[in-house]
PDB file of C-alpha atoms and ligand atoms in Angstrom:
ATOM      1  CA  UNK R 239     102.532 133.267  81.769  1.00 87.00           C
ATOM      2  CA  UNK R 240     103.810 131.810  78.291  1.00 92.00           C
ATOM      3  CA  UNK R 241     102.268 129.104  76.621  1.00 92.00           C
ATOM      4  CA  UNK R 242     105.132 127.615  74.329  1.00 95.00           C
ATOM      5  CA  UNK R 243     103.022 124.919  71.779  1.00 94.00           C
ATOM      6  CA  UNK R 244     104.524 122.137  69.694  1.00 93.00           C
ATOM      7  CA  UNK R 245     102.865 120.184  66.948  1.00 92.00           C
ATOM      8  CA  UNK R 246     104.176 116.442  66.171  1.00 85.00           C
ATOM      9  CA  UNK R 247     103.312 112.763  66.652  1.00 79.00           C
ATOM     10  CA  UNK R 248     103.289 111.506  70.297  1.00 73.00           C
ATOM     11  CA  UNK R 249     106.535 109.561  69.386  1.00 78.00           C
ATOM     12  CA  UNK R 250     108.388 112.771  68.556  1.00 83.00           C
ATOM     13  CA  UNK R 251     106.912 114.778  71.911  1.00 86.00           C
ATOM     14  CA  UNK R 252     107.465 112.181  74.383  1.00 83.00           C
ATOM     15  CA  UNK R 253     111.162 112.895  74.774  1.00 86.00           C
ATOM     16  CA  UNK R 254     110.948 116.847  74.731  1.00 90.00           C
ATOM     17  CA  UNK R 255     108.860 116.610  78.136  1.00 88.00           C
ATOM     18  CA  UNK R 256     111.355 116.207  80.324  1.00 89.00           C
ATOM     19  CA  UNK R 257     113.308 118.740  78.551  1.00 92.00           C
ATOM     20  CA  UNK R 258     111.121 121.240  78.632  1.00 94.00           C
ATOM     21  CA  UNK R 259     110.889 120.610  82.463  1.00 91.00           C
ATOM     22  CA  UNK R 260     114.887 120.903  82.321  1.00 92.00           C
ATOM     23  CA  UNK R 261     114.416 124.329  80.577  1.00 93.00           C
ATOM     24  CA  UNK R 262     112.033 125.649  83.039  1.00 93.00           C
ATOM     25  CA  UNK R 263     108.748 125.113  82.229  1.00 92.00           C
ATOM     26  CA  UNK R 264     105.961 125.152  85.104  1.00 86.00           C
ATOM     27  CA  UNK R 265     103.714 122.853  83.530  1.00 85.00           C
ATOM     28  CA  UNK R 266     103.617 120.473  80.394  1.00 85.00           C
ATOM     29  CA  UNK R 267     100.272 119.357  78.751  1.00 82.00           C
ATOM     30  CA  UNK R 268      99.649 116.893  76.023  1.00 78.00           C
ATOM     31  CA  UNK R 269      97.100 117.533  73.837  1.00 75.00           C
ATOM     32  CA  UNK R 270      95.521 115.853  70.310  1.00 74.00           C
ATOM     33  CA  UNK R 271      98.688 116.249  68.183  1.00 80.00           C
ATOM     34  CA  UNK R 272     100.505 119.096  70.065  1.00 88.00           C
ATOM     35  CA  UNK R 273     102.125 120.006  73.586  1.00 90.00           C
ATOM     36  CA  UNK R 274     101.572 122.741  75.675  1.00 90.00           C
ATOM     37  CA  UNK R 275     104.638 124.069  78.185  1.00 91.00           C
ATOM     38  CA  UNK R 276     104.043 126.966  80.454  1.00 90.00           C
ATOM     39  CA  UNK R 277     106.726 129.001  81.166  1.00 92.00           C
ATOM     40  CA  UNK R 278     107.356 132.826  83.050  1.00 90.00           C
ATOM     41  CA  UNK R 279     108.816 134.146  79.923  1.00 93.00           C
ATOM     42  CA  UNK R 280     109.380 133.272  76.137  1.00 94.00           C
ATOM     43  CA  UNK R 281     112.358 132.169  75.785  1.00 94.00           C
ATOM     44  CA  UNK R 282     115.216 130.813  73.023  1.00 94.00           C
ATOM     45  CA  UNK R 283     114.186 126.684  72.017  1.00 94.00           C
ATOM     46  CA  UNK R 284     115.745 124.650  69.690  1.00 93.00           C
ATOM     47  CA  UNK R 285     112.226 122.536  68.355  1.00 92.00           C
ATOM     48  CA  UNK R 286     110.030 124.968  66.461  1.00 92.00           C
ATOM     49  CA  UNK R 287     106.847 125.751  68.846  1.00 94.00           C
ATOM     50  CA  UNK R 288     105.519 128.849  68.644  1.00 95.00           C
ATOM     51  CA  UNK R 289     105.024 131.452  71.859  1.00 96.00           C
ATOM     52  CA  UNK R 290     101.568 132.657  72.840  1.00 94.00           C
ATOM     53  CA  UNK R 291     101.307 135.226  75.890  1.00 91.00           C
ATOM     54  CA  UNK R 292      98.126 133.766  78.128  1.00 84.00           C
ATOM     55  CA  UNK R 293      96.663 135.603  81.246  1.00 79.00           C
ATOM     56  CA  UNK R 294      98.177 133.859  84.214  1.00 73.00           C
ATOM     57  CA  UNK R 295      94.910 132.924  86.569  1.00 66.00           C
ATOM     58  CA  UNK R 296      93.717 131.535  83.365  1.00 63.00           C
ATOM     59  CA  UNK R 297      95.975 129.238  83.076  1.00 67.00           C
ATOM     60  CA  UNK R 298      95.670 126.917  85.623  1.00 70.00           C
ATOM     61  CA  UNK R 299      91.443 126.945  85.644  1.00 75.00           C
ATOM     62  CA  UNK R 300      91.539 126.289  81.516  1.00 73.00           C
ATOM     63  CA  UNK R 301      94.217 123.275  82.655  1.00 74.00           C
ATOM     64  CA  UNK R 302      91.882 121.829  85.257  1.00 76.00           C
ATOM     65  CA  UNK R 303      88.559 122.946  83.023  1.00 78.00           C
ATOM     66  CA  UNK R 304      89.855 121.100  80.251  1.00 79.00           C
ATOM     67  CA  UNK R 305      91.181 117.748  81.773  1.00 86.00           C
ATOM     68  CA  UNK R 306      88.640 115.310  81.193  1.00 91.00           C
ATOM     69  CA  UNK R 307      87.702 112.020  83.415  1.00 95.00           C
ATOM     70  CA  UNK R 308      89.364 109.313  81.177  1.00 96.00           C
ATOM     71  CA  UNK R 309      87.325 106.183  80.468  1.00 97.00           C
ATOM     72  CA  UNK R 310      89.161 102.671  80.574  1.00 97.00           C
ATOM     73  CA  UNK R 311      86.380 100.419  81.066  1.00 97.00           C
ATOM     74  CA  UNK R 312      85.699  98.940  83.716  1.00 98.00           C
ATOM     75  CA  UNK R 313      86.984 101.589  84.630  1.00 98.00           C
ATOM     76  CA  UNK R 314      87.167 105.852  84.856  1.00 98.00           C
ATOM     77  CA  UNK R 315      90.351 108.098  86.153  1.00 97.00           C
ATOM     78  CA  UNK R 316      89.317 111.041  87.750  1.00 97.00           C
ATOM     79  CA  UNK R 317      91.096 114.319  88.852  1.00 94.00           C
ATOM     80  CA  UNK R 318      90.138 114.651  92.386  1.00 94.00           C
ATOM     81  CA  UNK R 319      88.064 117.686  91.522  1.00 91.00           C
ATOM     82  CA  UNK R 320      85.678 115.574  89.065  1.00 94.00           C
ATOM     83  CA  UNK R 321      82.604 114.088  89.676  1.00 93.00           C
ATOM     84  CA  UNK R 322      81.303 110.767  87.987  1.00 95.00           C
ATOM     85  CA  UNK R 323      77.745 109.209  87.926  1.00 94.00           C
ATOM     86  CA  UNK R 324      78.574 105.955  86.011  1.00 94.00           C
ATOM     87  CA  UNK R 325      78.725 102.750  86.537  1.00 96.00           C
ATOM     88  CA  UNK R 326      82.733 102.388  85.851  1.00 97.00           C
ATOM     89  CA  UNK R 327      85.113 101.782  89.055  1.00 97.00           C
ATOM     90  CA  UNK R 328      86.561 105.478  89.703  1.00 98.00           C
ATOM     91  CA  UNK R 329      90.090 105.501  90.383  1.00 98.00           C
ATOM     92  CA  UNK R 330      91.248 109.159  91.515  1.00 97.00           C
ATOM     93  CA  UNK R 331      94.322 110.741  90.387  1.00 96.00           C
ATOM     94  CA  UNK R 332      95.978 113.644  90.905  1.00 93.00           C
ATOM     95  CA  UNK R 333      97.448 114.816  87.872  1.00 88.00           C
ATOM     96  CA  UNK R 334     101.278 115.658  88.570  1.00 81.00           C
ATOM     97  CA  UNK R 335     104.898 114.706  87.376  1.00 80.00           C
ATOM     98  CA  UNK R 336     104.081 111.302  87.553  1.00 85.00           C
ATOM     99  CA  UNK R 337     102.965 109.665  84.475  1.00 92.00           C
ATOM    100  CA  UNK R 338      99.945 107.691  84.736  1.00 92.00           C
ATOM    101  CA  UNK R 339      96.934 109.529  84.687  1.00 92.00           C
ATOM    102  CA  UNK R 340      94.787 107.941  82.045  1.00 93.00           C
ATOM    103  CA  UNK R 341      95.216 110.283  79.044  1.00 90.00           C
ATOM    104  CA  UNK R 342      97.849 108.673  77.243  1.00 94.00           C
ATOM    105  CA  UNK R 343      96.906 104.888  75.440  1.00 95.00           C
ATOM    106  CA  UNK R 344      99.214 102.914  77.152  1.00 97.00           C
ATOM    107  CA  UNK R 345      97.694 103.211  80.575  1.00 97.00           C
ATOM    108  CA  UNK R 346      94.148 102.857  78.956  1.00 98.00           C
ATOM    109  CA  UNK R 347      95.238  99.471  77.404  1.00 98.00           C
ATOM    110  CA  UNK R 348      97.067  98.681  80.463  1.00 98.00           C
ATOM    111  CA  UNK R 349      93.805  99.159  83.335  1.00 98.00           C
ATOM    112  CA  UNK R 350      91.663  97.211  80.323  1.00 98.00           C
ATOM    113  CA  UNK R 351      94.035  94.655  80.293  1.00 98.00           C
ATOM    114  CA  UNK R 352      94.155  94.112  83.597  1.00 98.00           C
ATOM    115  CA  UNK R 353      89.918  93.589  84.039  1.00 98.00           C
ATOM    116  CA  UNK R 354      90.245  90.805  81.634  1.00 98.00           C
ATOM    117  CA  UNK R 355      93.424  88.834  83.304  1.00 98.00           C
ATOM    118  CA  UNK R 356      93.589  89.531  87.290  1.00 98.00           C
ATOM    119  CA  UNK R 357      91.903  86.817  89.192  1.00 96.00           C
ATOM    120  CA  UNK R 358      91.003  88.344  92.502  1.00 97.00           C
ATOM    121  CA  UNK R 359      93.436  87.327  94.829  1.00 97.00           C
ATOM    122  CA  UNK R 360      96.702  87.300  92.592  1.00 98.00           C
ATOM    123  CA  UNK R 361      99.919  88.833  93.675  1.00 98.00           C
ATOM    124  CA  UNK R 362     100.216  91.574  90.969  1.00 98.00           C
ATOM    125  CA  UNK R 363     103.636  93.288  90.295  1.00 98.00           C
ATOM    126  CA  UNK R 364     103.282  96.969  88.723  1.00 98.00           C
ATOM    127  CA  UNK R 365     106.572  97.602  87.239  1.00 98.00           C
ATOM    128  CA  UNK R 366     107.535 101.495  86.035  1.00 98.00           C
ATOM    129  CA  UNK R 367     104.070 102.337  88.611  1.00 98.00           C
ATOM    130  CA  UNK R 368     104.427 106.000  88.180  1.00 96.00           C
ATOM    131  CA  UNK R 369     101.444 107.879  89.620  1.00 96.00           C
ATOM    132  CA  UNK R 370     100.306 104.477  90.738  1.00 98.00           C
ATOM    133  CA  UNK R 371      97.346 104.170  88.586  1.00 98.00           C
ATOM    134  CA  UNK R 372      97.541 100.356  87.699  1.00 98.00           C
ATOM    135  CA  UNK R 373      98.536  98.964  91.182  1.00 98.00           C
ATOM    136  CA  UNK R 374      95.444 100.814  92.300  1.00 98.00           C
ATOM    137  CA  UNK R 375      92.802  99.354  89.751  1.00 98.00           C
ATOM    138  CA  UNK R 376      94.814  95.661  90.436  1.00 98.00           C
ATOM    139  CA  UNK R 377      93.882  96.124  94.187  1.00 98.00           C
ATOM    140  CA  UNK R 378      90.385  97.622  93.392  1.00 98.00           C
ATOM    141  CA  UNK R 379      90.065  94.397  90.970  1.00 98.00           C
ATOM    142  CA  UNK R 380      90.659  92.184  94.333  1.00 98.00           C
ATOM    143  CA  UNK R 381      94.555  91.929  93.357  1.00 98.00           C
ATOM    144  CA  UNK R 382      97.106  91.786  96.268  1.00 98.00           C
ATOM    145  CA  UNK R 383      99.859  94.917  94.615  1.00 98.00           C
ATOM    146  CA  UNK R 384     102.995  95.922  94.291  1.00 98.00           C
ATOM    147  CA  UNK R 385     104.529  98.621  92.465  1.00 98.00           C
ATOM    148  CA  UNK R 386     107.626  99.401  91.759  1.00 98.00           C
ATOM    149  CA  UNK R 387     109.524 102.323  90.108  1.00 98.00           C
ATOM    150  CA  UNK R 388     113.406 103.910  89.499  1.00 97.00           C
ATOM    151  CA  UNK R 389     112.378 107.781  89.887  1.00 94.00           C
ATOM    152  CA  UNK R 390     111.899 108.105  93.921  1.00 95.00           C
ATOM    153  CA  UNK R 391     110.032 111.338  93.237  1.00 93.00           C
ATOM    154  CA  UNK R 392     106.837 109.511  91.556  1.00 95.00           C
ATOM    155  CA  UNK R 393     106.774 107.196  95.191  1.00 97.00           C
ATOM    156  CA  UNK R 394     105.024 109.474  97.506  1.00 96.00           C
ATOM    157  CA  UNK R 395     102.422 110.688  94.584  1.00 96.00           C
ATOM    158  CA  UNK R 396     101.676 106.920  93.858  1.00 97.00           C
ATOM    159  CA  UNK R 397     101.090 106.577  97.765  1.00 98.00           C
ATOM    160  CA  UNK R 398      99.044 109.518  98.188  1.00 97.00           C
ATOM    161  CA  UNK R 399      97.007 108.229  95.223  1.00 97.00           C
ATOM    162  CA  UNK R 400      96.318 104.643  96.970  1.00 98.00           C
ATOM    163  CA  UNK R 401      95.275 106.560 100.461  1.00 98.00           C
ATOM    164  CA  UNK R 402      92.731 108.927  97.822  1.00 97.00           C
ATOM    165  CA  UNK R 403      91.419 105.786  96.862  1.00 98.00           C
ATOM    166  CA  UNK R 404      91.029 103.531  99.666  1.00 98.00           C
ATOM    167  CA  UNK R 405      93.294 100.721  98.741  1.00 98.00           C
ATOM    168  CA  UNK R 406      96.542  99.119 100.687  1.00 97.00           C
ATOM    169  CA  UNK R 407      99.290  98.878  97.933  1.00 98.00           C
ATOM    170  CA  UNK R 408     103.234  98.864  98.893  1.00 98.00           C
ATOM    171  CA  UNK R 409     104.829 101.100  96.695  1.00 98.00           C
ATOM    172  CA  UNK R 410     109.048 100.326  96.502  1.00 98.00           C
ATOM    173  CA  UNK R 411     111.986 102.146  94.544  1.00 98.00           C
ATOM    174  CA  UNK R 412     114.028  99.796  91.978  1.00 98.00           C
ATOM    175  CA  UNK R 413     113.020  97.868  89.139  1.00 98.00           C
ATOM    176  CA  UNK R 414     112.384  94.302  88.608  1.00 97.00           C
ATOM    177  CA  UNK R 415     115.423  93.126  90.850  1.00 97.00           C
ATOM    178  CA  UNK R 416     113.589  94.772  94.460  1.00 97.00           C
ATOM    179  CA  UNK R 417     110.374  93.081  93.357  1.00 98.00           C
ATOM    180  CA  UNK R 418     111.643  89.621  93.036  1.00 97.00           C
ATOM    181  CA  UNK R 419     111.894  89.131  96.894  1.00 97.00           C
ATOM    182  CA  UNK R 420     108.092  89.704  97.148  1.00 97.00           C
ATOM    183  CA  UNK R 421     107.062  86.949  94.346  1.00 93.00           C
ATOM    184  CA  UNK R 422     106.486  85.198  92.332  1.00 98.00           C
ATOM    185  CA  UNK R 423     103.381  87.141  91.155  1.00 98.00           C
ATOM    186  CA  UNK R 424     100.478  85.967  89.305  1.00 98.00           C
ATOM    187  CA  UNK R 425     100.352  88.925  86.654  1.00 98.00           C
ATOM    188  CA  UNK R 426     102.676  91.463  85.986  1.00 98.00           C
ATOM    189  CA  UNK R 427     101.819  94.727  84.432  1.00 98.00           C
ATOM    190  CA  UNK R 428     104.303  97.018  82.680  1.00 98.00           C
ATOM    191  CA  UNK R 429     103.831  99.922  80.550  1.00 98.00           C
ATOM    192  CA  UNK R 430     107.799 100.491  79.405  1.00 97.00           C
ATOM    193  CA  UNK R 431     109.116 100.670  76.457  1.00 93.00           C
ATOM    194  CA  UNK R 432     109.658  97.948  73.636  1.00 96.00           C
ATOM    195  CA  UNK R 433     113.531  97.658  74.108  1.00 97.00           C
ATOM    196  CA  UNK R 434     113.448  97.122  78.293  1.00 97.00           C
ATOM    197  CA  UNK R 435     110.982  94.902  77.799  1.00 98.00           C
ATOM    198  CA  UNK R 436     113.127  93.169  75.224  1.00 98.00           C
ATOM    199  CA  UNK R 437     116.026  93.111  77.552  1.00 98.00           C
ATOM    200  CA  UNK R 438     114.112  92.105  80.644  1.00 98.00           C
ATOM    201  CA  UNK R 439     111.996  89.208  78.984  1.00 98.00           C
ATOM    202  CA  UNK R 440     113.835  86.352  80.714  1.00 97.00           C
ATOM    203  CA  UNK R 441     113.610  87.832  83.982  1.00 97.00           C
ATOM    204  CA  UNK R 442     109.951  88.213  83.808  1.00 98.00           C
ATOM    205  CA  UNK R 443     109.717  84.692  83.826  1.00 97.00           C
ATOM    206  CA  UNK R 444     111.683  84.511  86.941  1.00 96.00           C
ATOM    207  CA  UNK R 445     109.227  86.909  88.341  1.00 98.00           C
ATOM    208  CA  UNK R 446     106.209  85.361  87.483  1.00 98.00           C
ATOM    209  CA  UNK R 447     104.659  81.830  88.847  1.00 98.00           C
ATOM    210  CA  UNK R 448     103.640  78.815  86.781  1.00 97.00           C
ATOM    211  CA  UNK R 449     100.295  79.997  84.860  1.00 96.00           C
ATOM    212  CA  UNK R 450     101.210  83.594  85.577  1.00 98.00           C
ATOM    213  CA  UNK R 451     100.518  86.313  82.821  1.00 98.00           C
ATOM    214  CA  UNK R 452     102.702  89.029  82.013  1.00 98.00           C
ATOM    215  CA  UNK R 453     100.745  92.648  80.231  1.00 98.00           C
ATOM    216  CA  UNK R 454     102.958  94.941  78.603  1.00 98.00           C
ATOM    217  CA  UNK R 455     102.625  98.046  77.052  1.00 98.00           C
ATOM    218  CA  UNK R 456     104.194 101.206  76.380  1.00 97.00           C
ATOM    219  CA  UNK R 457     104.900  99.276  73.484  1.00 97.00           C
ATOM    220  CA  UNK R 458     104.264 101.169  69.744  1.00 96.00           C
ATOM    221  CA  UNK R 459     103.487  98.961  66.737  1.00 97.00           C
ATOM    222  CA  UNK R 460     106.663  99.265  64.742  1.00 97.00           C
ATOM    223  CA  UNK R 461     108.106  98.311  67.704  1.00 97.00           C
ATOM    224  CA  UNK R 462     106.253  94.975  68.726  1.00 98.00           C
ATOM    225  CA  UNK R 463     108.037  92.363  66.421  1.00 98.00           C
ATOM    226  CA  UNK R 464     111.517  92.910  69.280  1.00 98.00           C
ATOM    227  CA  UNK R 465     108.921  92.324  72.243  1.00 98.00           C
ATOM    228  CA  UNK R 466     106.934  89.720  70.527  1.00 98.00           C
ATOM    229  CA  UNK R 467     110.487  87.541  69.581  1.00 98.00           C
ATOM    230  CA  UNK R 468     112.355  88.170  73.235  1.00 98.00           C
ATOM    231  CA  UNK R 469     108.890  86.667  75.083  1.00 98.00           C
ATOM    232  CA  UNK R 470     108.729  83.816  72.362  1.00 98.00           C
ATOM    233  CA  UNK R 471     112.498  83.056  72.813  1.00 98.00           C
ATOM    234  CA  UNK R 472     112.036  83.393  76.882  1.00 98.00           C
ATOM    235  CA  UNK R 473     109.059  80.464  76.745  1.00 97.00           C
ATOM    236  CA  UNK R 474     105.911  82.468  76.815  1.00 98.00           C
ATOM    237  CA  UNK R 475     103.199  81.733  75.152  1.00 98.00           C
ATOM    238  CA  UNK R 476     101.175  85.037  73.201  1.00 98.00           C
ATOM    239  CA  UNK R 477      97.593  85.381  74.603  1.00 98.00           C
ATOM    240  CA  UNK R 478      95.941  88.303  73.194  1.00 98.00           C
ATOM    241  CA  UNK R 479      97.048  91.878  71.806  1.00 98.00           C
ATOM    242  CA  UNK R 480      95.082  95.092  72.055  1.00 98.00           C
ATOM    243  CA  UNK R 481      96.101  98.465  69.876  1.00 98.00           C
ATOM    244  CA  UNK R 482      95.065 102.082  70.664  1.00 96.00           C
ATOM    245  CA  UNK R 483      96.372 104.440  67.834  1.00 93.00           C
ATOM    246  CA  UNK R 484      99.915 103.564  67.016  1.00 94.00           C
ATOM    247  CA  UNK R 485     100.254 101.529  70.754  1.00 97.00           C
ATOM    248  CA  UNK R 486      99.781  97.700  71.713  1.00 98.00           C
ATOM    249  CA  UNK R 487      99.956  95.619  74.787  1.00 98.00           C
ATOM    250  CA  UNK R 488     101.204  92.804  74.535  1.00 98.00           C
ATOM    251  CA  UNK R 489     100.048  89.366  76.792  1.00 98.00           C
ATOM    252  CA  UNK R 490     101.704  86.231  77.726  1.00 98.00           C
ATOM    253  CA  UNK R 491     101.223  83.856  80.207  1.00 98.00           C
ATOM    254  CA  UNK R 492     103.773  81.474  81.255  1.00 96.00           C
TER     255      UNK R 492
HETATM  256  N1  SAM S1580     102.309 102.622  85.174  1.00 86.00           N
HETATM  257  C1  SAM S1580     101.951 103.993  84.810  1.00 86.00           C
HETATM  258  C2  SAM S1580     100.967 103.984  83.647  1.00 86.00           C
HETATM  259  O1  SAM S1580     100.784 102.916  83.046  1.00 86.00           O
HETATM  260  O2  SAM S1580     100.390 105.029  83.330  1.00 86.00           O
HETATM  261  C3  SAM S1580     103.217 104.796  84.469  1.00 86.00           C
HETATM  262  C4  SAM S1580     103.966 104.283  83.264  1.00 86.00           C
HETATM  263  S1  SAM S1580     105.269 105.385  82.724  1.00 86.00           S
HETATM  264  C5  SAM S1580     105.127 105.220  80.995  1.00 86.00           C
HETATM  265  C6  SAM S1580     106.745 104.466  83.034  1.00 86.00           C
HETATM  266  C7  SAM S1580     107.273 104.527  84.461  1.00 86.00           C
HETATM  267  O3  SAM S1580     108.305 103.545  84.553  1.00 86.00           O
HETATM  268  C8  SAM S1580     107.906 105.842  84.853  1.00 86.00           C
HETATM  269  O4  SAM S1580     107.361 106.268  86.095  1.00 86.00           O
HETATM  270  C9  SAM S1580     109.399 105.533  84.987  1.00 86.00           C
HETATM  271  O5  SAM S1580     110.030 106.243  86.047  1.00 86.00           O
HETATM  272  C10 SAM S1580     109.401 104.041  85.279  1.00 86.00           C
HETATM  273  N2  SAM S1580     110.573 103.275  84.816  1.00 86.00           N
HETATM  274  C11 SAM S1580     111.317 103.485  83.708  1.00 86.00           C
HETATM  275  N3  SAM S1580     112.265 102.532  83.605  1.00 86.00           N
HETATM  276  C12 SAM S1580     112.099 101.683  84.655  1.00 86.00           C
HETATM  277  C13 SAM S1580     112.755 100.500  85.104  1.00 86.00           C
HETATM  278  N4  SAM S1580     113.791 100.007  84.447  1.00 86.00           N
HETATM  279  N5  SAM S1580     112.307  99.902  86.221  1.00 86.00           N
HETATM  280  C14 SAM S1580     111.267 100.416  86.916  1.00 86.00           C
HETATM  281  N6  SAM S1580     110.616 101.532  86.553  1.00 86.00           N
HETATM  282  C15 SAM S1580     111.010 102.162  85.435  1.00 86.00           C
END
């Protein structure tokens, strides 16, 4: 097995992943400052990583070794191999292609988020759910959850990942559109990106009831001001930011 490494800023590494998935690689891990992609052989890529030859059983115990529980009080996100004696709310995981298990920012401020502004009870709408990991704290929080997502392939991970953890949560493919029918909710949760937010500020409203809050990250700082303006102009009113390294959530109620 060949480890192929990359050094750069999360912003810059973010849109190789998926390429290096397209060019073969068996497994792609993000680590302080760099990325990791195992593939079979070395072979010819265009973004300046350096090759490193690693024994092949170590591989996948050094992966699972090395993956730590990540803490998002109230709550922790475990691999289903960890073990936890504190007093946060476990959610369990199982680290895949779905995005979402607790090591990046965004889902961090996201599941923080959400402890402060669910009211048990609340329709919550997870949209972009991707391993599932916020529709699953919203229904451990007392939360009644839906989550949504284009990529079909994430679905049956996200489901799996609600059965692991003991919680009923309908999981549906689409975006914002197949969610509507099941609202409005009292929170919405999305950890996008600063320009779909942007465009789909209006219909959040639509999705959400009177008093409802909307909590969105994926969001990076430079980015905010577009968010921030398209929620103003759609009538929403700011409640609170949060940053984690160069990320914010954003939240609104309405
Ligand atoms: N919610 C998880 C978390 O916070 O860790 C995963 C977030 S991941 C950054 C974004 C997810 O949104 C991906 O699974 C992606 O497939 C999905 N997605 C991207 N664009 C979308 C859209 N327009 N509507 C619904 N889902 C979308």
């Amino acid at each position: 097995m060949w480890v192929y490494r990359l050094k750069g800023t999360p912003w810059e590494l973010e849109p190789l992943i998926p390429e290096l998935f397209d060019r073969g690689a068996r497994g792609v891990w993000e680590r302080e400052g760099e990325v990791w992609a195992y593939f079979p052989a070395p072979l010819d890529l265009p973004y300046g990583g350096v090759w490193e030859e690693v024994p092949e059983e170590d591989w996948l115990a050094a992966w699972r070794r090395d993956l730590k529980p990540a803490l998002a009080p109230p709550f922790v996100v475990l691999a289903p191999w960890h073990t936890w004696e504190g007093p946060e709310v476990p959610l369990v995981i199982e680290p895949g292609m779905a995005f979402g298990t607790g090591h990046h920012e965004t889902t961090r401020l996201a599941l923080k988020a959400l402890a402060r502004h669910l009211r048990p009870g609340d329709r919550v709408l997870d949209l972009g759910t991707g391993s599932g990991v916020l529709a699953i704290a919203a229904a451990k929080l007392g939360g009644e959850a839906l989550g949504v997502d284009i990529d079909p392939l994430v679905l049956p991970q996200a489901e799996a990942n609600a059965r692991r953890n003991g919680v009923q949560v309908r999981f549906l493919e689409g975006s914002l559109e197949a969610a509507l029918p099941f609202g409005p909710f009292g929170l919405l949760v999305a950890n996008l990106f600063a320009e779909l937010h942007e465009a789909f500020a209006p219909r959040y409203r639509e999705a959400l009831a009177p008093g409802g809050k909307a909590l969105l990250t994926g969001i990076l700082q430079e980015k905010a001001p577009l968010v921030r303006r398209a929620m103003e102009e759609a009538g929403f009113l700011p409640l609170e930011e949060a940053a984690e390294g160069e990320w914010v959530l954003l939240a609104y109620g309405r």
